């Protein structure tokens, strides 16, 4: 049918355009990191790993990367229990003022990032807590918390409440019911949420920029500060660290829960 | 004794002890409060944001004393007056608003076919490939992506070098409005596709087949069946893209090169360049108000759609 061929052609023109646009920066950064020249040129000057050797020896970049990992870990450690409990409470119980609580918990998502960042900067600054890493992790947790709650509610809605009643009926006290029935049922959501929180905090730029000072810059801020001057391949090599982390997160997500869950209708 | 121990394993003893502790800390008659106890940590965390808004509101009523570089003790509306009358802020606000609307339209146009093919393709491999291509930039972060565009579009960048090879003079592709909008569309596409996909999954394929067998060609099927039925997805995606691109900082800063500032950049400058915390807080609050107004308007008109986080309504 020629009609269907037209549909396929039109759709694929858009899809290929989208694919190129999505992938071009990643591929170019990957390619540029392997150049043997001192500046990034096209076509590339040849293949070498010297920029990786250079960043491995740069203590400021290594420090920034470690700090980003610390921030992401703190964020995940706070977000997982808080988001899991809230997600289960919202999806299982008839909570009074449910609408209000939902809108309230969506605030981190509806308040623009620059607004949240400035607000948290004022709060943490007035409390004298700036200049350390854990407030940055805490801030990343606050601004991304809806992602954790969404992930948990999405899998908690698949849990049949009768299962918990059955467990209680068989004599399981509340804590055991929670640990052996409720929690395993929402585990896919917890894994998805935890991965999202970790990777979003690892990449978080604006809130980091507002909350860190020169001594504790995180890696995205470090890259941003270095970009102003000339574009050299060492930045491409350090960016590949992010690409590797993203690839690892996608691999884990696919292995543990399957990427297809993002296509499911609610 | 030994037999008794195996009959009642250590794990059970631990669980019993935990149950007893839980029973003491949270007795039975508190049971009705359990969901609120579970919600408490999340509510406290978000409370930090509310506290932040409060402190911003306080700062927004204080003007900067240019002699001491401290905020005034007494309250006034002077900052708000400056924010809505100074031409710099009006220009920046207009640029952000127009830009975010263009970005939203372009992003939805490009994302819909991508989401459609991803949901409808019979090939699991292709679906996975499209998903990975979508998640990779999503998980890489704005700074690295913008850096990639700097390499591609810079004056000595790939595109200009390629132009040179075929004899076209290098052009300035960066640090202008279209570059910022292009970068924003690329940044927003994963969000839009991920919000559209569930809405498209919810449309049964048979309905499209039915429209086809009733004589509609694919264009008419799309226009009269698929697009209207995917409306919740378009609402969610449009809202997310509009608010995120209206308030973005990194892309205008890196691809605009200081000449294409959006609102977020103007706010940042007030805090870190001019050190006028009062005016900065005022601008940030106004942005929060506009953003919330947009979200509230869409929620009341169309419902929370794919953004809802509560129980599934029967």
Tab-separated table of N, CA and C in Angstrom, chain A residues 25 73 85 90 100 119 135 176 191 203 233 244 251:
chain	number	residue	atom	x	y	z
A	25	UNK	N	25.822	15.275	19.973
A	25	UNK	CA	26.788	15.779	20.969
A	25	UNK	C	27.566	14.653	21.648
A	73	UNK	N	25.580	10.197	46.014
A	73	UNK	CA	25.294	9.158	47.006
A	73	UNK	C	24.442	9.714	48.139
A	85	UNK	N	8.636	5.619	51.235
A	85	UNK	CA	7.547	5.685	52.215
A	85	UNK	C	6.425	6.585	51.709
A	90	UNK	N	1.026	7.277	49.565
A	90	UNK	CA	0.107	7.920	48.623
A	90	UNK	C	-0.670	6.901	47.805
A	100	UNK	N	-4.111	18.086	48.218
A	100	UNK	CA	-3.184	19.117	48.693
A	100	UNK	C	-1.783	18.548	48.872
A	119	UNK	N	16.328	29.692	46.587
A	119	UNK	CA	15.694	29.525	47.895
A	119	UNK	C	16.538	28.669	48.822
A	135	UNK	N	25.067	19.448	52.190
A	135	UNK	CA	23.888	20.263	51.816
A	135	UNK	C	23.616	20.228	50.314
A	176	UNK	N	6.272	-7.095	59.446
A	176	UNK	CA	6.608	-8.227	58.563
A	176	UNK	C	5.845	-8.138	57.258
A	191	UNK	N	14.246	0.674	42.676
A	191	UNK	CA	15.484	0.611	41.885
A	191	UNK	C	15.481	1.720	40.835
A	203	UNK	N	24.665	14.629	37.645
A	203	UNK	CA	24.714	15.601	36.556
A	203	UNK	C	24.256	16.979	36.964
A	233	UNK	N	40.795	19.072	24.174
A	233	UNK	CA	40.238	17.710	24.247
A	233	UNK	C	40.204	17.116	25.647
A	244	UNK	N	30.007	7.446	30.260
A	244	UNK	CA	30.158	6.089	30.786
A	244	UNK	C	29.181	5.852	31.934
A	251	UNK	N	22.251	0.557	31.406
A	251	UNK	CA	22.442	-0.893	31.408
A	251	UNK	C	21.789	-1.511	32.650
